[in-house]
PDB file of C-alpha atoms and ligand atoms in Angstrom:
ATOM      1  CA  MET A   1       0.795  27.542  16.703  1.00  0.00           C
ATOM      2  CA  SER A   2       1.780  24.107  15.351  1.00  0.00           C
ATOM      3  CA  GLN A   3       4.376  22.048  17.173  1.00  0.00           C
ATOM      4  CA  VAL A   4       6.674  19.782  15.206  1.00  0.00           C
ATOM      5  CA  TRP A   5       7.855  16.458  16.676  1.00  0.00           C
ATOM      6  CA  ASN A   6      10.825  14.604  15.171  1.00  0.00           C
ATOM      7  CA  ALA A   7      11.638  12.232  18.037  1.00  0.00           C
ATOM      8  CA  ILE A   8       9.020   9.602  18.862  1.00  0.00           C
ATOM      9  CA  ALA A   9       9.821   9.818  22.591  1.00  0.00           C
ATOM     10  CA  ASP A  10       9.078  13.587  22.574  1.00  0.00           C
ATOM     11  CA  TRP A  11       5.803  12.992  20.777  1.00  0.00           C
ATOM     12  CA  GLN A  12       4.854  10.261  23.265  1.00  0.00           C
ATOM     13  CA  ASN A  13       5.454  12.687  26.173  1.00  0.00           C
ATOM     14  CA  ARG A  14       3.315  15.266  24.429  1.00  0.00           C
ATOM     15  CA  ARG A  15       0.602  12.674  23.743  1.00  0.00           C
ATOM     16  CA  ARG A  16       0.318  11.959  27.485  1.00  0.00           C
ATOM     17  CA  MET A  17      -0.404  15.649  28.040  1.00  0.00           C
ATOM     18  CA  LEU A  18      -3.314  15.494  25.581  1.00  0.00           C
ATOM     19  CA  ALA A  19      -5.236  12.825  27.539  1.00  0.00           C
ATOM     20  CA  GLY A  20      -8.936  13.568  27.757  1.00  0.00           C
ATOM     21  CA  ARG A  21      -9.095  15.702  24.593  1.00  0.00           C
ATOM     22  CA  SER A  22     -10.532  14.477  21.296  1.00  0.00           C
ATOM     23  CA  ILE A  23      -7.799  13.881  18.745  1.00  0.00           C
ATOM     24  CA  GLY A  24      -8.126  13.689  14.968  1.00  0.00           C
ATOM     25  CA  PHE A  25      -5.265  12.381  12.862  1.00  0.00           C
ATOM     26  CA  VAL A  26      -4.295  12.829   9.214  1.00  0.00           C
ATOM     27  CA  PRO A  27      -1.384  10.595   8.130  1.00  0.00           C
ATOM     28  CA  THR A  28       0.458  11.906   5.043  1.00  0.00           C
ATOM     29  CA  MET A  29       3.645  11.495   3.074  1.00  0.00           C
ATOM     30  CA  GLY A  30       3.943  15.271   2.605  1.00  0.00           C
ATOM     31  CA  ALA A  31       3.935  17.134  -0.735  1.00  0.00           C
ATOM     32  CA  LEU A  32       0.600  18.394   0.524  1.00  0.00           C
ATOM     33  CA  HIS A  33      -2.130  19.620  -1.813  1.00  0.00           C
ATOM     34  CA  ARG A  34      -5.756  20.696  -1.586  1.00  0.00           C
ATOM     35  CA  GLY A  35      -6.826  17.074  -1.081  1.00  0.00           C
ATOM     36  CA  HIS A  36      -4.778  16.870   2.118  1.00  0.00           C
ATOM     37  CA  ALA A  37      -5.989  20.339   3.118  1.00  0.00           C
ATOM     38  CA  SER A  38      -9.593  19.135   2.921  1.00  0.00           C
ATOM     39  CA  LEU A  39      -8.753  16.196   5.240  1.00  0.00           C
ATOM     40  CA  VAL A  40      -7.101  18.545   7.743  1.00  0.00           C
ATOM     41  CA  GLU A  41     -10.037  20.980   7.552  1.00  0.00           C
ATOM     42  CA  ARG A  42     -12.524  18.213   8.236  1.00  0.00           C
ATOM     43  CA  CYS A  43     -10.326  16.927  11.058  1.00  0.00           C
ATOM     44  CA  ARG A  44     -10.166  20.489  12.482  1.00  0.00           C
ATOM     45  CA  GLY A  45     -13.965  20.716  12.473  1.00  0.00           C
ATOM     46  CA  GLU A  46     -14.502  17.403  14.289  1.00  0.00           C
ATOM     47  CA  ASN A  47     -11.756  17.266  16.947  1.00  0.00           C
ATOM     48  CA  GLU A  48     -10.185  19.381  19.666  1.00  0.00           C
ATOM     49  CA  ILE A  49      -6.653  18.446  18.618  1.00  0.00           C
ATOM     50  CA  VAL A  50      -5.455  17.983  15.029  1.00  0.00           C
ATOM     51  CA  ALA A  51      -2.390  15.757  14.580  1.00  0.00           C
ATOM     52  CA  VAL A  52      -0.765  15.278  11.167  1.00  0.00           C
ATOM     53  CA  SER A  53       2.174  13.038  10.294  1.00  0.00           C
ATOM     54  CA  ILE A  54       4.568  13.618   7.421  1.00  0.00           C
ATOM     55  CA  PHE A  55       6.578  10.518   6.623  1.00  0.00           C
ATOM     56  CA  VAL A  56       7.604   9.137   3.240  1.00  0.00           C
ATOM     57  CA  ASN A  57       7.285   5.470   4.128  1.00  0.00           C
ATOM     58  CA  PRO A  58       9.967   3.395   2.337  1.00  0.00           C
ATOM     59  CA  SER A  59       8.267   0.057   3.022  1.00  0.00           C
ATOM     60  CA  GLN A  60       5.318   0.855   0.752  1.00  0.00           C
ATOM     61  CA  PHE A  61       7.449   1.595  -2.321  1.00  0.00           C
ATOM     62  CA  ASN A  62       8.163  -1.469  -4.437  1.00  0.00           C
ATOM     63  CA  ASP A  63      10.196   0.656  -6.873  1.00  0.00           C
ATOM     64  CA  PRO A  64      13.240   2.426  -5.338  1.00  0.00           C
ATOM     65  CA  LYS A  65      13.167   4.975  -8.190  1.00  0.00           C
ATOM     66  CA  ASP A  66       9.611   5.906  -7.241  1.00  0.00           C
ATOM     67  CA  LEU A  67      10.728   6.418  -3.621  1.00  0.00           C
ATOM     68  CA  ASP A  68      13.641   8.634  -4.732  1.00  0.00           C
ATOM     69  CA  GLN A  69      11.420  10.687  -6.994  1.00  0.00           C
ATOM     70  CA  TYR A  70       8.628  11.137  -4.456  1.00  0.00           C
ATOM     71  CA  PRO A  71       8.281  14.924  -4.022  1.00  0.00           C
ATOM     72  CA  ARG A  72       9.518  16.337  -0.701  1.00  0.00           C
ATOM     73  CA  THR A  73       8.334  19.851   0.174  1.00  0.00           C
ATOM     74  CA  LEU A  74       8.646  19.957   3.969  1.00  0.00           C
ATOM     75  CA  ASP A  75       8.919  23.741   4.502  1.00  0.00           C
ATOM     76  CA  ARG A  76       5.905  24.420   2.337  1.00  0.00           C
ATOM     77  CA  ASP A  77       3.969  21.589   4.007  1.00  0.00           C
ATOM     78  CA  LEU A  78       4.658  22.962   7.488  1.00  0.00           C
ATOM     79  CA  ARG A  79       3.497  26.445   6.457  1.00  0.00           C
ATOM     80  CA  LEU A  80       0.304  25.017   4.961  1.00  0.00           C
ATOM     81  CA  LEU A  81      -0.438  22.938   8.068  1.00  0.00           C
ATOM     82  CA  GLU A  82       0.150  25.950  10.306  1.00  0.00           C
ATOM     83  CA  SER A  83      -2.304  27.985   8.205  1.00  0.00           C
ATOM     84  CA  LEU A  84      -4.881  25.173   8.482  1.00  0.00           C
ATOM     85  CA  GLY A  85      -4.620  25.150  12.267  1.00  0.00           C
ATOM     86  CA  ALA A  86      -2.893  21.780  12.748  1.00  0.00           C
ATOM     87  CA  ASP A  87      -1.726  21.486  16.364  1.00  0.00           C
ATOM     88  CA  GLU A  88       0.746  18.608  16.314  1.00  0.00           C
ATOM     89  CA  ILE A  89       2.913  17.686  13.334  1.00  0.00           C
ATOM     90  CA  ILE A  90       4.854  14.447  13.610  1.00  0.00           C
ATOM     91  CA  VAL A  91       7.831  14.277  11.225  1.00  0.00           C
ATOM     92  CA  PRO A  92       9.881  11.261  12.255  1.00  0.00           C
ATOM     93  CA  SER A  93      12.920   9.798  10.501  1.00  0.00           C
ATOM     94  CA  VAL A  94      13.038   6.281   9.094  1.00  0.00           C
ATOM     95  CA  THR A  95      15.192   5.116  12.016  1.00  0.00           C
ATOM     96  CA  GLU A  96      12.687   6.549  14.504  1.00  0.00           C
ATOM     97  CA  LEU A  97       9.825   4.601  12.949  1.00  0.00           C
ATOM     98  CA  TYR A  98      11.754   1.470  11.975  1.00  0.00           C
ATOM     99  CA  PRO A  99      14.445   1.319  14.710  1.00  0.00           C
ATOM    100  CA  ASN A 100      15.123  -2.345  13.980  1.00  0.00           C
ATOM    101  CA  GLY A 101      14.452  -2.198  10.244  1.00  0.00           C
ATOM    102  CA  TYR A 102      11.379  -3.687   8.599  1.00  0.00           C
ATOM    103  CA  THR A 103      11.096  -6.544  11.081  1.00  0.00           C
ATOM    104  CA  PHE A 104       7.381  -7.020  11.818  1.00  0.00           C
ATOM    105  CA  ARG A 105       4.813  -6.592   9.051  1.00  0.00           C
ATOM    106  CA  MET A 106       1.054  -6.465   8.813  1.00  0.00           C
ATOM    107  CA  GLU A 107      -0.251  -8.848   6.114  1.00  0.00           C
ATOM    108  CA  PRO A 108      -3.426  -8.001   4.234  1.00  0.00           C
ATOM    109  CA  ASP A 109      -5.920 -10.757   3.503  1.00  0.00           C
ATOM    110  CA  SER A 110      -5.101 -12.619   0.266  1.00  0.00           C
ATOM    111  CA  ASN A 111      -8.402 -11.306  -1.200  1.00  0.00           C
ATOM    112  CA  GLU A 112      -6.739  -7.886  -1.156  1.00  0.00           C
ATOM    113  CA  LEU A 113      -3.988  -8.993  -3.546  1.00  0.00           C
ATOM    114  CA  VAL A 114      -5.833  -7.387  -6.450  1.00  0.00           C
ATOM    115  CA  LEU A 115      -5.482  -3.926  -8.035  1.00  0.00           C
ATOM    116  CA  GLU A 116      -2.815  -2.060  -6.022  1.00  0.00           C
ATOM    117  CA  GLY A 117      -2.144  -5.238  -4.040  1.00  0.00           C
ATOM    118  CA  ALA A 118      -1.387  -7.151  -7.247  1.00  0.00           C
ATOM    119  CA  HIS A 119       0.461  -4.455  -9.185  1.00  0.00           C
ATOM    120  CA  ARG A 120       2.601  -3.071  -6.370  1.00  0.00           C
ATOM    121  CA  PRO A 121       3.997  -6.064  -4.497  1.00  0.00           C
ATOM    122  CA  GLY A 122       4.417  -5.210  -0.814  1.00  0.00           C
ATOM    123  CA  PHE A 123       2.518  -1.919  -1.090  1.00  0.00           C
ATOM    124  CA  LEU A 124      -0.484  -2.820   1.050  1.00  0.00           C
ATOM    125  CA  GLN A 125       1.758  -4.603   3.549  1.00  0.00           C
ATOM    126  CA  GLY A 126       3.909  -1.458   3.835  1.00  0.00           C
ATOM    127  CA  VAL A 127       0.878   0.819   4.187  1.00  0.00           C
ATOM    128  CA  LEU A 128      -0.803  -1.346   6.818  1.00  0.00           C
ATOM    129  CA  THR A 129       2.427  -1.671   8.790  1.00  0.00           C
ATOM    130  CA  ILE A 130       3.131   2.061   8.903  1.00  0.00           C
ATOM    131  CA  VAL A 131      -0.504   3.000   9.517  1.00  0.00           C
ATOM    132  CA  LEU A 132      -0.670   0.561  12.432  1.00  0.00           C
ATOM    133  CA  LYS A 133       2.513   2.068  13.904  1.00  0.00           C
ATOM    134  CA  LEU A 134       1.165   5.603  13.474  1.00  0.00           C
ATOM    135  CA  LEU A 135      -2.302   4.779  14.839  1.00  0.00           C
ATOM    136  CA  ASN A 136      -0.672   3.219  17.904  1.00  0.00           C
ATOM    137  CA  LEU A 137       1.518   6.287  18.399  1.00  0.00           C
ATOM    138  CA  VAL A 138      -1.246   8.848  17.986  1.00  0.00           C
ATOM    139  CA  ARG A 139      -4.172   6.929  19.526  1.00  0.00           C
ATOM    140  CA  ALA A 140      -6.577   9.283  17.815  1.00  0.00           C
ATOM    141  CA  ASP A 141     -10.346   9.196  18.094  1.00  0.00           C
ATOM    142  CA  ARG A 142     -10.626   9.584  14.314  1.00  0.00           C
ATOM    143  CA  ALA A 143      -8.219   9.195  11.395  1.00  0.00           C
ATOM    144  CA  TYR A 144      -8.989  10.656   7.969  1.00  0.00           C
ATOM    145  CA  PHE A 145      -8.236   8.881   4.674  1.00  0.00           C
ATOM    146  CA  GLY A 146      -8.992  10.081   1.140  1.00  0.00           C
ATOM    147  CA  GLU A 147     -11.129   7.916  -1.126  1.00  0.00           C
ATOM    148  CA  LYS A 148      -8.734   8.546  -4.009  1.00  0.00           C
ATOM    149  CA  ASP A 149      -6.635   5.720  -2.573  1.00  0.00           C
ATOM    150  CA  TYR A 150      -9.775   3.646  -2.295  1.00  0.00           C
ATOM    151  CA  GLN A 151      -8.259   0.224  -1.675  1.00  0.00           C
ATOM    152  CA  GLN A 152      -5.839   1.698   0.876  1.00  0.00           C
ATOM    153  CA  MET A 153      -8.701   3.378   2.738  1.00  0.00           C
ATOM    154  CA  LYS A 154     -10.768   0.172   2.684  1.00  0.00           C
ATOM    155  CA  VAL A 155      -7.977  -2.146   3.825  1.00  0.00           C
ATOM    156  CA  VAL A 156      -6.996   0.260   6.644  1.00  0.00           C
ATOM    157  CA  ALA A 157     -10.644   0.396   7.791  1.00  0.00           C
ATOM    158  CA  ASP A 158     -10.791  -3.438   7.672  1.00  0.00           C
ATOM    159  CA  MET A 159      -7.584  -3.702   9.727  1.00  0.00           C
ATOM    160  CA  ALA A 160      -8.823  -1.199  12.318  1.00  0.00           C
ATOM    161  CA  ARG A 161     -12.036  -3.201  12.723  1.00  0.00           C
ATOM    162  CA  GLU A 162     -10.347  -6.631  12.809  1.00  0.00           C
ATOM    163  CA  PHE A 163      -7.802  -5.529  15.427  1.00  0.00           C
ATOM    164  CA  PHE A 164     -10.298  -3.576  17.554  1.00  0.00           C
ATOM    165  CA  LEU A 165      -8.269  -0.395  17.167  1.00  0.00           C
ATOM    166  CA  PRO A 166      -9.924   2.455  19.051  1.00  0.00           C
ATOM    167  CA  THR A 167      -9.596   4.878  16.124  1.00  0.00           C
ATOM    168  CA  GLN A 168     -12.531   5.440  13.786  1.00  0.00           C
ATOM    169  CA  ILE A 169     -11.396   5.477  10.134  1.00  0.00           C
ATOM    170  CA  VAL A 170     -13.179   8.324   8.333  1.00  0.00           C
ATOM    171  CA  PRO A 171     -13.318   8.064   4.500  1.00  0.00           C
ATOM    172  CA  CYS A 172     -13.263  11.461   2.748  1.00  0.00           C
ATOM    173  CA  PRO A 173     -14.289  12.211  -0.860  1.00  0.00           C
ATOM    174  CA  THR A 174     -11.626  12.731  -3.536  1.00  0.00           C
ATOM    175  CA  VAL A 175     -10.789  16.375  -4.181  1.00  0.00           C
ATOM    176  CA  ARG A 176     -10.404  17.214  -7.871  1.00  0.00           C
ATOM    177  CA  GLU A 177      -8.965  20.028  -9.923  1.00  0.00           C
ATOM    178  CA  GLN A 178     -11.492  21.900 -12.043  1.00  0.00           C
ATOM    179  CA  SER A 179     -10.520  19.648 -14.966  1.00  0.00           C
ATOM    180  CA  GLY A 180     -11.571  16.566 -12.960  1.00  0.00           C
ATOM    181  CA  LEU A 181      -8.008  15.415 -12.274  1.00  0.00           C
ATOM    182  CA  ALA A 182      -7.808  13.870  -8.796  1.00  0.00           C
ATOM    183  CA  MET A 183      -5.440  15.805  -6.532  1.00  0.00           C
ATOM    184  CA  SER A 184      -2.258  13.802  -5.976  1.00  0.00           C
ATOM    185  CA  SER A 185       1.298  14.552  -4.894  1.00  0.00           C
ATOM    186  CA  ARG A 186       2.411  12.754  -8.063  1.00  0.00           C
ATOM    187  CA  ASN A 187       0.700  15.401 -10.240  1.00  0.00           C
ATOM    188  CA  LEU A 188       3.710  17.612  -9.424  1.00  0.00           C
ATOM    189  CA  ARG A 189       5.743  15.357 -11.711  1.00  0.00           C
ATOM    190  CA  LEU A 190       3.461  15.896 -14.726  1.00  0.00           C
ATOM    191  CA  SER A 191       4.325  18.445 -17.425  1.00  0.00           C
ATOM    192  CA  PRO A 192       1.561  21.051 -18.044  1.00  0.00           C
ATOM    193  CA  GLU A 193       0.613  19.179 -21.219  1.00  0.00           C
ATOM    194  CA  ALA A 194       0.488  15.784 -19.452  1.00  0.00           C
ATOM    195  CA  ARG A 195      -1.501  17.322 -16.604  1.00  0.00           C
ATOM    196  CA  HIS A 196      -4.117  18.426 -19.096  1.00  0.00           C
ATOM    197  CA  ARG A 197      -4.266  14.958 -20.672  1.00  0.00           C
ATOM    198  CA  ALA A 198      -4.350  13.309 -17.229  1.00  0.00           C
ATOM    199  CA  SER A 199      -7.758  14.870 -16.567  1.00  0.00           C
ATOM    200  CA  HIS A 200      -9.215  12.529 -19.236  1.00  0.00           C
ATOM    201  CA  LEU A 201      -8.777   9.631 -16.831  1.00  0.00           C
ATOM    202  CA  PHE A 202     -11.651  10.837 -14.653  1.00  0.00           C
ATOM    203  CA  ARG A 203     -13.887  11.569 -17.644  1.00  0.00           C
ATOM    204  CA  VAL A 204     -13.279   8.199 -19.277  1.00  0.00           C
ATOM    205  CA  LEU A 205     -13.866   6.309 -16.007  1.00  0.00           C
ATOM    206  CA  SER A 206     -17.087   8.222 -15.421  1.00  0.00           C
ATOM    207  CA  LYS A 207     -18.474   7.816 -18.946  1.00  0.00           C
ATOM    208  CA  ALA A 208     -17.355   4.459 -20.392  1.00  0.00           C
ATOM    209  CA  ALA A 209     -20.017   1.768 -20.554  1.00  0.00           C
ATOM    210  CA  ASN A 210     -17.716  -0.816 -18.962  1.00  0.00           C
ATOM    211  CA  PRO A 211     -14.069  -1.375 -17.942  1.00  0.00           C
ATOM    212  CA  THR A 212     -13.138  -2.845 -21.349  1.00  0.00           C
ATOM    213  CA  GLU A 213     -14.363   0.277 -23.109  1.00  0.00           C
ATOM    214  CA  ALA A 214     -12.610   2.497 -20.553  1.00  0.00           C
ATOM    215  CA  ARG A 215      -9.312   0.660 -21.093  1.00  0.00           C
ATOM    216  CA  ALA A 216      -9.579   0.896 -24.906  1.00  0.00           C
ATOM    217  CA  THR A 217     -10.375   4.629 -24.784  1.00  0.00           C
ATOM    218  CA  LEU A 218      -7.531   5.348 -22.373  1.00  0.00           C
ATOM    219  CA  GLU A 219      -5.057   3.379 -24.489  1.00  0.00           C
ATOM    220  CA  ALA A 220      -6.196   5.244 -27.613  1.00  0.00           C
ATOM    221  CA  GLU A 221      -5.494   8.490 -25.723  1.00  0.00           C
ATOM    222  CA  GLY A 222      -1.918   7.425 -24.993  1.00  0.00           C
ATOM    223  CA  PHE A 223      -2.267   6.118 -21.411  1.00  0.00           C
ATOM    224  CA  LEU A 224      -0.427   2.957 -20.479  1.00  0.00           C
ATOM    225  CA  VAL A 225      -3.163   1.116 -18.586  1.00  0.00           C
ATOM    226  CA  GLU A 226      -2.261  -1.134 -15.666  1.00  0.00           C
ATOM    227  CA  TYR A 227      -5.822  -1.996 -14.701  1.00  0.00           C
ATOM    228  CA  VAL A 228      -9.422  -0.858 -14.958  1.00  0.00           C
ATOM    229  CA  GLU A 229     -11.670  -2.969 -12.764  1.00  0.00           C
ATOM    230  CA  GLU A 230     -14.941  -2.807 -10.904  1.00  0.00           C
ATOM    231  CA  ARG A 231     -15.034  -3.795  -7.256  1.00  0.00           C
ATOM    232  CA  TRP A 232     -16.713  -2.587  -4.070  1.00  0.00           C
ATOM    233  CA  ASP A 233     -19.259  -0.635  -6.218  1.00  0.00           C
ATOM    234  CA  ARG A 234     -16.417   1.451  -7.661  1.00  0.00           C
ATOM    235  CA  ARG A 235     -14.678   1.556 -11.021  1.00  0.00           C
ATOM    236  CA  LEU A 236     -10.967   1.803 -10.262  1.00  0.00           C
ATOM    237  CA  ALA A 237      -7.959   2.347 -12.527  1.00  0.00           C
ATOM    238  CA  ALA A 238      -4.197   2.735 -12.489  1.00  0.00           C
ATOM    239  CA  VAL A 239      -2.444   4.196 -15.523  1.00  0.00           C
ATOM    240  CA  PHE A 240       0.904   5.626 -16.491  1.00  0.00           C
ATOM    241  CA  LEU A 241       1.230   8.929 -18.305  1.00  0.00           C
ATOM    242  CA  ASP A 242       4.690  10.153 -19.232  1.00  0.00           C
ATOM    243  CA  GLY A 243       6.116   7.619 -16.759  1.00  0.00           C
ATOM    244  CA  VAL A 244       4.006   8.941 -13.856  1.00  0.00           C
ATOM    245  CA  ARG A 245       1.650   6.440 -12.217  1.00  0.00           C
ATOM    246  CA  LEU A 246      -1.833   7.799 -11.554  1.00  0.00           C
ATOM    247  CA  ILE A 247      -4.773   6.126  -9.830  1.00  0.00           C
ATOM    248  CA  ASP A 248      -8.391   7.157  -9.639  1.00  0.00           C
ATOM    249  CA  ASN A 249     -11.808   5.686  -8.977  1.00  0.00           C
ATOM    250  CA  VAL A 250     -15.452   6.663  -9.372  1.00  0.00           C
ATOM    251  CA  PRO A 251     -18.774   5.123  -8.347  1.00  0.00           C
ATOM    252  CA  ILE A 252     -19.796   2.659 -11.088  1.00  0.00           C
ATOM    253  CA  PRO A 253     -21.656   4.873 -13.558  1.00  0.00           C
ATOM    254  CA  GLU A 254     -25.304   4.082 -14.188  1.00  0.00           C
ATOM    255  CA  ASN A 255     -25.436   3.381 -17.899  1.00  0.00           C
ATOM    256  CA  LYS A 256     -28.909   4.538 -18.732  1.00  0.00           C
ATOM    257  CA  PRO A 257     -30.184   3.554 -22.209  1.00  0.00           C
ATOM    258  CA  PRO A 258     -30.179   6.599 -24.512  1.00  0.00           C
ATOM    259  CA  SER A 259     -33.546   8.357 -24.407  1.00  0.00           C
ATOM    260  CA  SER A 260     -35.466   8.224 -27.714  1.00  0.00           C
TER     261      SER A 260
HETATM  262  O1  PAF B   1      -1.761   7.836   1.416  1.00  0.00           O
HETATM  263  C1  PAF B   1      -0.635   8.100   1.916  1.00  0.00           C
HETATM  264  O2  PAF B   1      -0.174   9.224   1.854  1.00  0.00           O
HETATM  265  C2  PAF B   1       0.154   6.977   2.572  1.00  0.00           C
HETATM  266  O3  PAF B   1      -0.068   5.762   1.958  1.00  0.00           O
HETATM  267  C3  PAF B   1      -0.078   6.881   4.092  1.00  0.00           C
HETATM  268  C4  PAF B   1      -1.523   6.525   4.421  1.00  0.00           C
HETATM  269  C5  PAF B   1       0.286   8.195   4.758  1.00  0.00           C
HETATM  270  C6  PAF B   1       0.817   5.789   4.681  1.00  0.00           C
HETATM  271  O4  PAF B   1       2.157   6.035   4.436  1.00  0.00           O
END
C-alpha cells in the first residue's frame, strides 16, 4: 500500500526508518502516463523501496500561462502509482519545498544554454534546483529520468557527478504511442486531430537527411519550429502544434546512400 507524504518533516521521519534498504526514486510533475509508468516499473525491479514525487515545480516554467495550464490529475496519478507498487509518494506544496521562496539556485554551465536552455530562460536552473532539493530529501540509490527530456537528463547526470551526489542517475528510453508520438503530459492538451499530426515529429526527425531538411518538412506540415539541432549524438527538436509545445529527440539517423 502506497503512503502519501505532504509535509517534508513527515517524509524525513519516514526516510530515517528506511535506512539500510535500497531506494529508487522517480521525480515527476504528475499527469502521469505510460512513460512515467515505465520508469516506476524499472525502479520497482531494481530497488527495495520505490519513492515517487509529484510536484509541479513553478521555478522551471518561464511562461506563467504554461504553469497554469499544466495538467493536474492527482487522484488518477495516486491510483496509478498504487497499482504500480510505489511505496512512498511525496506530494509537497510549493511552500514546503520553497519555504523562503526561490532564494538559492543551481546554475547550469553556460555550455548548456542551448536548446531548452536557450529557448526557456530559467528552465534548466529551475529543474536543477528542484532536482537537487528532491535528491537531497530522498537520498535514493538510483533516480530514473526519461530520455525524452534529453538535455534535462544529461544536465542532471552532470550535476550529480560534479557534486558527488550519492544517487546514480539512470537514463530510460522514451516511451512512444503506436504512432511514434513520444508520451508526454502535454499531449493531453492536443486535440485528436493535432495528436495525429504530432506523431509526424518523430517520423520527420528519424528520416530527414539533416536538421535543415527536418525543419523545412515540419514547417511545411504546419509545425512552428523552435529548433532542430544535433548534439550529443542525438537529433533534438522543439516545436509548437496548436499552441502546445512538444519536444522529442532520436539518435542521429544513419543516412545510407540509396542502394542501386
Ligand atoms: O521531467 C519532469 O517531470 C520535471 O522536469 C522534473 C524532473 C520532475 C523536475 O521538476
